[in-house]
Short mmCIF file of C-alpha atoms and ligand atoms in Angstrom, two decimals:
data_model
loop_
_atom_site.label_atom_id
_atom_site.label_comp_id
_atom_site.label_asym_id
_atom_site.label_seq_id
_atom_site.Cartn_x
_atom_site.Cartn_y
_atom_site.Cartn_z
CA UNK A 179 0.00 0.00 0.00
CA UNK A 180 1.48 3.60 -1.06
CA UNK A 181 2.55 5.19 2.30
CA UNK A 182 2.24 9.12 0.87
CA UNK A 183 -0.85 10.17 2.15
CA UNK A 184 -1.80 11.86 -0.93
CA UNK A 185 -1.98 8.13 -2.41
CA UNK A 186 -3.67 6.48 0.30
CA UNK A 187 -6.11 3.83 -0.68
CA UNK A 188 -10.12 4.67 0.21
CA UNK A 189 -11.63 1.77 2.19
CA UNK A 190 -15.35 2.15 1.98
CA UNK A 191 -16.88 -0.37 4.77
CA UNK A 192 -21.05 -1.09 4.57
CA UNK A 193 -22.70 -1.43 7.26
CA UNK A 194 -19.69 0.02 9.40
CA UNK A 195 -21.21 1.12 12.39
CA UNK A 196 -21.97 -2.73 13.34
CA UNK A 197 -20.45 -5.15 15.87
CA UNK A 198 -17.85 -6.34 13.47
CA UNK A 199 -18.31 -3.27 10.99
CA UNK A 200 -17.07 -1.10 13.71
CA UNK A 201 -13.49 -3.36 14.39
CA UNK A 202 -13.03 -3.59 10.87
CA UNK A 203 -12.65 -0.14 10.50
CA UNK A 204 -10.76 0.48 13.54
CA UNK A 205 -8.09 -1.97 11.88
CA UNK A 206 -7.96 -0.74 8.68
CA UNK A 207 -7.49 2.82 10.00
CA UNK A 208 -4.53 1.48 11.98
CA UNK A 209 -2.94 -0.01 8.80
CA UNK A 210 -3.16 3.40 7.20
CA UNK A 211 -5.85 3.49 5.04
CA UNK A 212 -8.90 5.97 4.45
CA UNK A 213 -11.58 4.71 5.72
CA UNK A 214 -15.04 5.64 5.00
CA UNK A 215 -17.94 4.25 6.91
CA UNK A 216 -21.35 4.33 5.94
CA UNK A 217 -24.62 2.85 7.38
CA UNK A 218 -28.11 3.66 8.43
CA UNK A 219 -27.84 2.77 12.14
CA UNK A 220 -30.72 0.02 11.68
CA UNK A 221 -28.53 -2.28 14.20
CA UNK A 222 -25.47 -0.48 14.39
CA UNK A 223 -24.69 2.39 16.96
CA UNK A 224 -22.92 5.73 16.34
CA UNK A 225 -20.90 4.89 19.88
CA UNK A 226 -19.20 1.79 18.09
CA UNK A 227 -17.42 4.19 16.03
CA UNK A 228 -17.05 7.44 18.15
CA UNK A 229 -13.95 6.87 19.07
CA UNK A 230 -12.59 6.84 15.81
CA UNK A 231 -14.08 10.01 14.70
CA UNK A 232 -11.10 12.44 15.33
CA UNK A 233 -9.01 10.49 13.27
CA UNK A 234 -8.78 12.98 10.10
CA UNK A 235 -8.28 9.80 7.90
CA UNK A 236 -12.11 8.41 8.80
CA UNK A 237 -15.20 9.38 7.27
CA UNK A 238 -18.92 8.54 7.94
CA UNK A 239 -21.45 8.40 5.59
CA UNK A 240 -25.45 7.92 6.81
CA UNK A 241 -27.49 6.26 3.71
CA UNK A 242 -29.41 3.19 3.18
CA UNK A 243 -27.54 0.62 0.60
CA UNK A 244 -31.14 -0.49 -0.85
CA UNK A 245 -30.23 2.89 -2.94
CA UNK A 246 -27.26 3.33 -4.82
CA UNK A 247 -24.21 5.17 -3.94
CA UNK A 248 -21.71 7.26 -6.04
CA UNK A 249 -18.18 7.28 -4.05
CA UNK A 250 -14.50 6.95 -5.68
CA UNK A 251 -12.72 4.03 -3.85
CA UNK A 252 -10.05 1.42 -4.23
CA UNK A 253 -11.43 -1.55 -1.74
CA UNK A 254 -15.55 -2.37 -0.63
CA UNK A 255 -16.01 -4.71 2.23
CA UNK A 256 -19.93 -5.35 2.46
CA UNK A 257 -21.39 -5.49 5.80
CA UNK A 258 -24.49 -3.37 5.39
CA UNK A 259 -26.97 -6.47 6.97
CA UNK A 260 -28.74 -7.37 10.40
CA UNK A 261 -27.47 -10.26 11.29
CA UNK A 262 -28.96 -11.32 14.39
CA UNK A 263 -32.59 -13.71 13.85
CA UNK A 264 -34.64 -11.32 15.95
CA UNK A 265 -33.49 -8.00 13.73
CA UNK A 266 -32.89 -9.85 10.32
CA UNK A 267 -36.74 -11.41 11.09
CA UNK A 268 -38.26 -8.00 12.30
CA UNK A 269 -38.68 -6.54 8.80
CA UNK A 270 -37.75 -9.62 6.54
CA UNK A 271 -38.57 -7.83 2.90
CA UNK A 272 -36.36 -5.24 3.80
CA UNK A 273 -33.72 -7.61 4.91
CA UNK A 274 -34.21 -9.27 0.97
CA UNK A 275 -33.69 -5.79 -0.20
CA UNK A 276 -30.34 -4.90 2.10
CA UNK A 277 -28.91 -8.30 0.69
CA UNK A 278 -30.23 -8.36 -2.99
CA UNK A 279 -30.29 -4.44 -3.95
CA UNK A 280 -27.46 -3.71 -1.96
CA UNK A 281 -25.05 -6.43 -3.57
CA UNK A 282 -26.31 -4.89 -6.61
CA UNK A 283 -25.67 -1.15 -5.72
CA UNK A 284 -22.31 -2.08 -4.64
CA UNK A 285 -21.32 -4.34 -7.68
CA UNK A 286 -22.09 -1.53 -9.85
CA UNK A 287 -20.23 0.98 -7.73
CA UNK A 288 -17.25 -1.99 -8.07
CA UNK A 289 -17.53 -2.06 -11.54
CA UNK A 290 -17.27 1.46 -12.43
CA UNK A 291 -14.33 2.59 -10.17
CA UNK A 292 -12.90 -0.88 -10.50
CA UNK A 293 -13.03 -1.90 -6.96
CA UNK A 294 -12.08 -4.69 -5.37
CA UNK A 295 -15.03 -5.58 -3.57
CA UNK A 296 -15.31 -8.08 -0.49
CA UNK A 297 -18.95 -10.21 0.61
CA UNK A 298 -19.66 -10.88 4.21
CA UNK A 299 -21.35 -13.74 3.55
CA UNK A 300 -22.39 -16.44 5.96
CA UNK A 301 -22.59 -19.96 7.39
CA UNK A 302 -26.62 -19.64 6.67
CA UNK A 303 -26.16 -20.20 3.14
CA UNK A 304 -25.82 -23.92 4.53
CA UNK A 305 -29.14 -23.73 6.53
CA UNK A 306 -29.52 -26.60 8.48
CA UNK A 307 -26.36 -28.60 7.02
CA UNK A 308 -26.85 -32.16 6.28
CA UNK A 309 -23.17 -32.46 5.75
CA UNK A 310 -20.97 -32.07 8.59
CA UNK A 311 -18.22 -29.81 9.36
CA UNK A 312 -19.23 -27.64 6.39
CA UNK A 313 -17.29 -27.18 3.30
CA UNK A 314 -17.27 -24.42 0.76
CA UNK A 315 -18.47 -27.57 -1.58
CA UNK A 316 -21.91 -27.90 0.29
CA UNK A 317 -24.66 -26.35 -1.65
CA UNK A 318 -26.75 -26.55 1.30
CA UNK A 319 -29.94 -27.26 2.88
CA UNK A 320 -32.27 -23.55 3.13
CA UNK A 321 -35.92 -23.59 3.63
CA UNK A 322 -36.83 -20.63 1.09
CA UNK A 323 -40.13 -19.84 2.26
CA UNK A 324 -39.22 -20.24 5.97
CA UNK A 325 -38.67 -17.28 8.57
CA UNK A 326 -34.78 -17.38 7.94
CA UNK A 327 -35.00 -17.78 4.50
CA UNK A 328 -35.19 -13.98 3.97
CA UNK A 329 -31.66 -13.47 5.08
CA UNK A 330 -30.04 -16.97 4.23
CA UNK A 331 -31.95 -16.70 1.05
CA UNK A 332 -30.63 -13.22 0.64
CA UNK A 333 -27.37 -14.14 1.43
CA UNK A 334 -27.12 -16.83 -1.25
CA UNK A 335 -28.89 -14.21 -3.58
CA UNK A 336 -25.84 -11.69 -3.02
CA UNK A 337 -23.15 -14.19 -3.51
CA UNK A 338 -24.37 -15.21 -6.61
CA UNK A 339 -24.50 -11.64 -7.91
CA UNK A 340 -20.74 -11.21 -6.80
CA UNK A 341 -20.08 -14.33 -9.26
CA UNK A 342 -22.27 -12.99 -12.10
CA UNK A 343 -20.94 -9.76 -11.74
CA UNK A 344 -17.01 -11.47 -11.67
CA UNK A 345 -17.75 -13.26 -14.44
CA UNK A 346 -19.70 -11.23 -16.58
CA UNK A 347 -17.84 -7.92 -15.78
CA UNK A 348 -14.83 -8.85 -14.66
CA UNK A 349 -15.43 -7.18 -11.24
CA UNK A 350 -12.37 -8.19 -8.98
CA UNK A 351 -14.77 -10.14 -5.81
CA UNK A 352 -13.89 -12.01 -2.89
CA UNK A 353 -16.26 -13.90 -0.79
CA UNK A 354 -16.11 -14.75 2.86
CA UNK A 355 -18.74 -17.21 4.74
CA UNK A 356 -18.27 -16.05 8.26
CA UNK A 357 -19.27 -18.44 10.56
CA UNK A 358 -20.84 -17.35 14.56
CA UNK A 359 -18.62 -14.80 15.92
CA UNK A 360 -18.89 -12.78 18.80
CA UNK A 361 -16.94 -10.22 20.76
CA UNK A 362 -17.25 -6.18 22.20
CA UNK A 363 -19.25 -4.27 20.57
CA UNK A 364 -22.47 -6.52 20.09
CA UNK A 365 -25.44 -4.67 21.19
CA UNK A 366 -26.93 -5.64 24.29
CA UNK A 367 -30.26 -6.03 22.78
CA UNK A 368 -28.58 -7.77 19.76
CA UNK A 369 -30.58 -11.18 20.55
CA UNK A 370 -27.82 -13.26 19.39
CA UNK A 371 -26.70 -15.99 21.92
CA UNK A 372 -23.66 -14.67 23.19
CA UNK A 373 -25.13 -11.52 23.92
CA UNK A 374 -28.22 -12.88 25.31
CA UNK A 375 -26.47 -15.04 27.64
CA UNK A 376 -23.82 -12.79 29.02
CA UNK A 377 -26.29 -9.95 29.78
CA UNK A 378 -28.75 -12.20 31.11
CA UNK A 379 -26.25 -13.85 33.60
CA UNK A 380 -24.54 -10.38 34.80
CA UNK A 381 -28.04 -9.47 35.73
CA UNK A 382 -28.71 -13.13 37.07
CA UNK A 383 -31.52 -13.53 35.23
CA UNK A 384 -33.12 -16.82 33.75
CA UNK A 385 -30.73 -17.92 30.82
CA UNK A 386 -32.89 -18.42 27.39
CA UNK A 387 -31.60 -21.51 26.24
CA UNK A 388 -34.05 -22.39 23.04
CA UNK A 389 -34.86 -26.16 22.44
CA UNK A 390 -33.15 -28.13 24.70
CA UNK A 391 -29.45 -26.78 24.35
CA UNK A 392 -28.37 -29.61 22.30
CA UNK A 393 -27.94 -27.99 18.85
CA UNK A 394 -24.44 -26.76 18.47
CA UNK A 395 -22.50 -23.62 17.33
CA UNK A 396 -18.91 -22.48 16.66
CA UNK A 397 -17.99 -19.30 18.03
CA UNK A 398 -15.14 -17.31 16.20
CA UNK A 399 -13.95 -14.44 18.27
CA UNK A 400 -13.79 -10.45 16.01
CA UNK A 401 -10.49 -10.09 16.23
CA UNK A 402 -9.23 -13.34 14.46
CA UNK A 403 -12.29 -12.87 12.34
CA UNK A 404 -11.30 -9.44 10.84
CA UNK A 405 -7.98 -10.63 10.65
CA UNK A 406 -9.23 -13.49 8.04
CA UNK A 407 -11.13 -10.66 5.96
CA UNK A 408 -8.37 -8.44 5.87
CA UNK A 409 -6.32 -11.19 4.49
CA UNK A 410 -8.80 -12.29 2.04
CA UNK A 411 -9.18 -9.13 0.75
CA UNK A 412 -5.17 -8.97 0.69
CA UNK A 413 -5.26 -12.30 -1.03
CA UNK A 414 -4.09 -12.77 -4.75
CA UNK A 415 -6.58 -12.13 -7.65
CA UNK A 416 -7.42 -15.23 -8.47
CA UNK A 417 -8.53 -16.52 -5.52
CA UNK A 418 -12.16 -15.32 -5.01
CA UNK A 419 -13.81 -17.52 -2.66
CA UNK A 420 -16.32 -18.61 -1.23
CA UNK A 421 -13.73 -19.33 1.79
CA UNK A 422 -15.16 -20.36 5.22
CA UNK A 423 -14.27 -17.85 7.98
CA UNK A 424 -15.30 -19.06 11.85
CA UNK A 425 -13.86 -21.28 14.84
CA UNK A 426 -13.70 -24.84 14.48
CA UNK A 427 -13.99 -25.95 17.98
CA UNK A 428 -17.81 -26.90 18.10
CA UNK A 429 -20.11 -26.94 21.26
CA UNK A 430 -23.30 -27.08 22.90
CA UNK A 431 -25.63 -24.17 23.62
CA UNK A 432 -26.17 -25.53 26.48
CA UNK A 433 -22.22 -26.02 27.24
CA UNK A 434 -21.84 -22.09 26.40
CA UNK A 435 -24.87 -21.43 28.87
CA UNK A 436 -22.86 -23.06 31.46
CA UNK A 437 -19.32 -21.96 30.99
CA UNK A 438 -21.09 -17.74 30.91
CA UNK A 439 -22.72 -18.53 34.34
CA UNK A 440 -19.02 -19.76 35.44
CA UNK A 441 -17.38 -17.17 33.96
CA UNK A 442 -19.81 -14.62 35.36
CA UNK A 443 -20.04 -16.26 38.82
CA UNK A 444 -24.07 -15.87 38.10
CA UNK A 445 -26.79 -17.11 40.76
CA UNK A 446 -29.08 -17.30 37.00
CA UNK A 447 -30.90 -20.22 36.12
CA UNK A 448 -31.41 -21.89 32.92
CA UNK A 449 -34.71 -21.46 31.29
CA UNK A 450 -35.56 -23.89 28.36
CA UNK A 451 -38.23 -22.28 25.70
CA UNK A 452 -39.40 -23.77 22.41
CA UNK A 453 -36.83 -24.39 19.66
CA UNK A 454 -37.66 -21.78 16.48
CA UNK A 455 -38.45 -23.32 13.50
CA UNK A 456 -35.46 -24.14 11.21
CA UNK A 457 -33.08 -23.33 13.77
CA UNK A 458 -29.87 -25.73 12.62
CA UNK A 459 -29.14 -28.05 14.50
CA UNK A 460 -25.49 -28.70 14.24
CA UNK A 461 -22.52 -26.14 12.74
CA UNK A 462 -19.04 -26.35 12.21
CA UNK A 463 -16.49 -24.85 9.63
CA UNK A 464 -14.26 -26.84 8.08
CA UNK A 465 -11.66 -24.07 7.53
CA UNK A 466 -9.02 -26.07 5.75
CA UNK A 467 -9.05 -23.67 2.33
CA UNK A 468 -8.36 -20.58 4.59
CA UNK A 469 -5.37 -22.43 6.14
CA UNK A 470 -3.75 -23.05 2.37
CA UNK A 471 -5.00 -19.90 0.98
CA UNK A 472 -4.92 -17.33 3.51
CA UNK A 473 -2.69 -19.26 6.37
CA UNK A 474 -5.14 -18.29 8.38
CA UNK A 475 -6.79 -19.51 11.47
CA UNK A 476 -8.54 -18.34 14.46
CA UNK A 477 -5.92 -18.00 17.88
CA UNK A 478 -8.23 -16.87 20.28
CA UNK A 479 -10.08 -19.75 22.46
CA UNK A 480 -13.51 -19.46 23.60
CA UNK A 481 -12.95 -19.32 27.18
CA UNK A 482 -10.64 -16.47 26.30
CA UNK A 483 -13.11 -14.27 24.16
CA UNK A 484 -15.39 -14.46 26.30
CA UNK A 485 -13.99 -13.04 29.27
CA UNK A 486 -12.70 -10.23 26.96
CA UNK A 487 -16.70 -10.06 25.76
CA UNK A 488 -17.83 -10.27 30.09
CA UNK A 489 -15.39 -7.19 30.36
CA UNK A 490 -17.11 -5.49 27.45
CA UNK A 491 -20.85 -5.92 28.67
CA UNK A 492 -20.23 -5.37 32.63
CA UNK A 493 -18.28 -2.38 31.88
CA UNK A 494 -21.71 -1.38 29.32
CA UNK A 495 -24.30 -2.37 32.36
CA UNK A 496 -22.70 -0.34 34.80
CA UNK A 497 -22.93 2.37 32.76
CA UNK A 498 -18.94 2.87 32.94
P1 LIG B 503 -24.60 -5.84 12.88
O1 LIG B 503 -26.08 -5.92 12.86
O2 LIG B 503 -23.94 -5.36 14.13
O3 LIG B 503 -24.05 -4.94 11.68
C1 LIG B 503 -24.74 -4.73 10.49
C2 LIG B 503 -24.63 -3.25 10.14
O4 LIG B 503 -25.29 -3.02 8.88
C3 LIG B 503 -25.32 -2.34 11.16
O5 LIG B 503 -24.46 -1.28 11.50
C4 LIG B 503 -26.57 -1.86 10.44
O6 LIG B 503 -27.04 -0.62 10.90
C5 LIG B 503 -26.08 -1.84 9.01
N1 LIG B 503 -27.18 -1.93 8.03
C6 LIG B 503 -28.23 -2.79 8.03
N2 LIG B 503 -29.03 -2.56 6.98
C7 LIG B 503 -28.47 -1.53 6.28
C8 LIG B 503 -28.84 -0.82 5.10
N3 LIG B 503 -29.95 -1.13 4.42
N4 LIG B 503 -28.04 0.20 4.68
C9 LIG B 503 -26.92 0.53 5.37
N5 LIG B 503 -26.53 -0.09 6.50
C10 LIG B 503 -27.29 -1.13 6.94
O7 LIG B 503 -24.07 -7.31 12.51
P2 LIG B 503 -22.59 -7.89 12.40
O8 LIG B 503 -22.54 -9.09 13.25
O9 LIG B 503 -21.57 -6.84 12.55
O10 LIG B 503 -22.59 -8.41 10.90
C11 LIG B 503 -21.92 -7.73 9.85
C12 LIG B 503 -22.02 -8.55 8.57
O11 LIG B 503 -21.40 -9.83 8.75
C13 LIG B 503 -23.46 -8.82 8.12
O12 LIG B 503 -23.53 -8.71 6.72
C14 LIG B 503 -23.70 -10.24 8.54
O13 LIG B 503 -24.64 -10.87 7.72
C15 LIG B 503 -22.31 -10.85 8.41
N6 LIG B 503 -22.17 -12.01 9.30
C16 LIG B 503 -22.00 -11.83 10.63
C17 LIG B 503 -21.92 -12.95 11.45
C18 LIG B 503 -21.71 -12.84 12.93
O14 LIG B 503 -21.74 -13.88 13.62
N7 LIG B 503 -21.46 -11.69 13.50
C19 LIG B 503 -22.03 -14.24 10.90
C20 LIG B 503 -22.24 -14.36 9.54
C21 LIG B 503 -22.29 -13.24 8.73
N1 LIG B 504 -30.32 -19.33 21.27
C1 LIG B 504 -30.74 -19.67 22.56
N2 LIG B 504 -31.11 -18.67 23.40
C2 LIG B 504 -31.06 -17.35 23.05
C3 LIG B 504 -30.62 -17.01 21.75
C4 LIG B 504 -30.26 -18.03 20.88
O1 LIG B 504 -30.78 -20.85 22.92
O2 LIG B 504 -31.41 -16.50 23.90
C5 LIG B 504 -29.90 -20.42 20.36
C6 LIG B 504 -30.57 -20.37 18.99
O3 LIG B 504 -31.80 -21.06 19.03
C7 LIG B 504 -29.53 -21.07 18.14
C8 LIG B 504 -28.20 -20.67 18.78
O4 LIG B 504 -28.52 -20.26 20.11
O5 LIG B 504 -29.68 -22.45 18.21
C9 LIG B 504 -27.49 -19.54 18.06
O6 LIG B 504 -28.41 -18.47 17.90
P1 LIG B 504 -28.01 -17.05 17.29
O7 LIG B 504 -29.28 -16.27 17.23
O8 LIG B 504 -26.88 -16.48 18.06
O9 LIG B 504 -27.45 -17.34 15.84
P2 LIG B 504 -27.79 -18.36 14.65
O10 LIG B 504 -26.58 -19.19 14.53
O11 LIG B 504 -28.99 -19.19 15.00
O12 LIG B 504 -28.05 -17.46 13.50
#
């Protein structure tokens, strides 16, 4: 990357202000790029990224990616998307348009600045897997008219516009599935499991475990997670994905339940409440092409995140 900083390279990051939205461009401002940020704070927060707002090389940009955008960049990593069930569920046709329209608003701003343009894709393009660990080679197994289907649906939707537009355009893409990940910066309200769980035993209240805890997850903690993206964005031209981003090391939801209320020291109790429909059962990454391509995999064990992810949300419910 040029080091003048009259030939910086422009970052633009979608959906910026989010969980992992916000670390990515926290990262990429530390490497030295410009950064600019946009979003339209549907889950993200304007405090995930206040602290990077002095920095004169960061910009933020408010605007809904269902419409198109005219910017001049070098790189596009596309986060704009809810990605917890509850928020992704709570206004599903606009979730279709985030994925569909925005892929396609951001594969045309791609194509005519000649961007290199990442996906944030997702483990939910497998639905509930019938294969297991998961592959890139998996086509899947998606309900399309179920209550998930309008972001794993989506989700498949965008990545094959990213190939369309590669082949048919030439449009320089790379695609990441990103499996679970969690880590500061999730909002307390999020829904997701981590996030449910921690804030639930800090204020010893009845843990939410859906079904009977049996179905399992794979948590990858942010930081080694934007390290992977960062990488396969860095990654030669010809490799464009799909490449399987997340944790290997599988568990139990209710193993996590009980390893938060250790890690907590909660008095909560565990609280068992019906499964949701087409909720997978079982997910794991098998992250062997991110090894040979990107020689990457995650460091950080789970135990470890999430006492990094405690400190985050007792720090947040104190009000410190
Ligand atoms: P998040 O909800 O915290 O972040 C999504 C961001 O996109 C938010 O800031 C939100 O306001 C913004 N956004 C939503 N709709 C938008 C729109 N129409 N226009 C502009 N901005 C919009 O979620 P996250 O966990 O940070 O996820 C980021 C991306 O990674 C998403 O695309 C998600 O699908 C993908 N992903 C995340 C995970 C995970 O476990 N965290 C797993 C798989 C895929
Ligand atoms: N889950 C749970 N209690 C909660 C939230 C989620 O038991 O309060 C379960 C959910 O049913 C799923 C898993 O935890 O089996 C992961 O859910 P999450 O919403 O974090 O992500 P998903 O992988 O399902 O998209």
């Amino acid at each position: 990357m040029a080091s003048n900083k009259y030939d910086r390279q422009r970052v633009l990051v979608t959906g910026g202000a989010g969980f992992l939205g916000s670390h990515l461009c926290e990262r990429l401002l530390d490497q030295g790029y410009n950064v600019i940020c946009l979003d339209n704070y549907f889950t993200g927060q304007r405090q995930n990224i206040f602290h990077l707002m002095d920095n004169r090389q960061f910009e933020i940009v408010r605007h809904d990616l269902v419409n198109p955008i005219f910017l001049e960049v070098d790189q596009i990593y596309n986060l704009a998307c809810p990605a917890s069930p509850v928020h992704y569920q709570y206004n599903p046709v606009k979730t279709v348009k985030t994925s569909v329209m925005g892929a396609i608003n951001i594969l045309g701003l791609a194509k005519r600045v000649k961007a290199k343009v990442l996906q944030a894709s997702t483990s939910e393009v497998y639905g509930d897997p019938a294969v297991h660990p998961q592959k890139e080679e998996y086509w899947g197994n998606v309900n399309p008219i179920g209550k998930r289907a309008c972001y794993d649906e989506g989700k498949r939707c965008a990545e094959t516009l990213f190939f369309d537009y590669h082949r048919q355009n030439n449009v320089n893409i790379k695609v990441v599935r990103i499996f679970n990940t969690y880590g500061p910066r999730m909002h307390p309200n999020d829904g997701r499991v981590v996030s449910n769980f921690i804030v639930q035993a800090l204020n010893n209240e009845a843990i939410t475990i859906f079904g009977d805890g049996s179905q399992t997850r794979s948590f990858c903690f942010a930081d080694d997670l934007i390290d992977g993206m960062i990488r396969m964005m860095d990654s030669p031209e010809g490799f464009v994905g799909p490449v399987n981003l997340g944790n290997p090391a599988e568990f139990q939801i209710r193993e996590l339940a009980e390893q938060i209320i250790r890690l907590t020291n909660s008095k909560s109790r565990i609280e068992f409440l019906p499964l949701p429909k087409d909720d997978p059962l079982r997910r794991r990454p098998d992250i062997s092409l991110a090894k040979e391509k990107l020689g990457w995999e995650p460091t950080t064990p789970l135990e470890k995140g999430l006492g990094k992810t405690i400190k985050y949300f007792k720090e947040l419910v104190s009000g410190k």
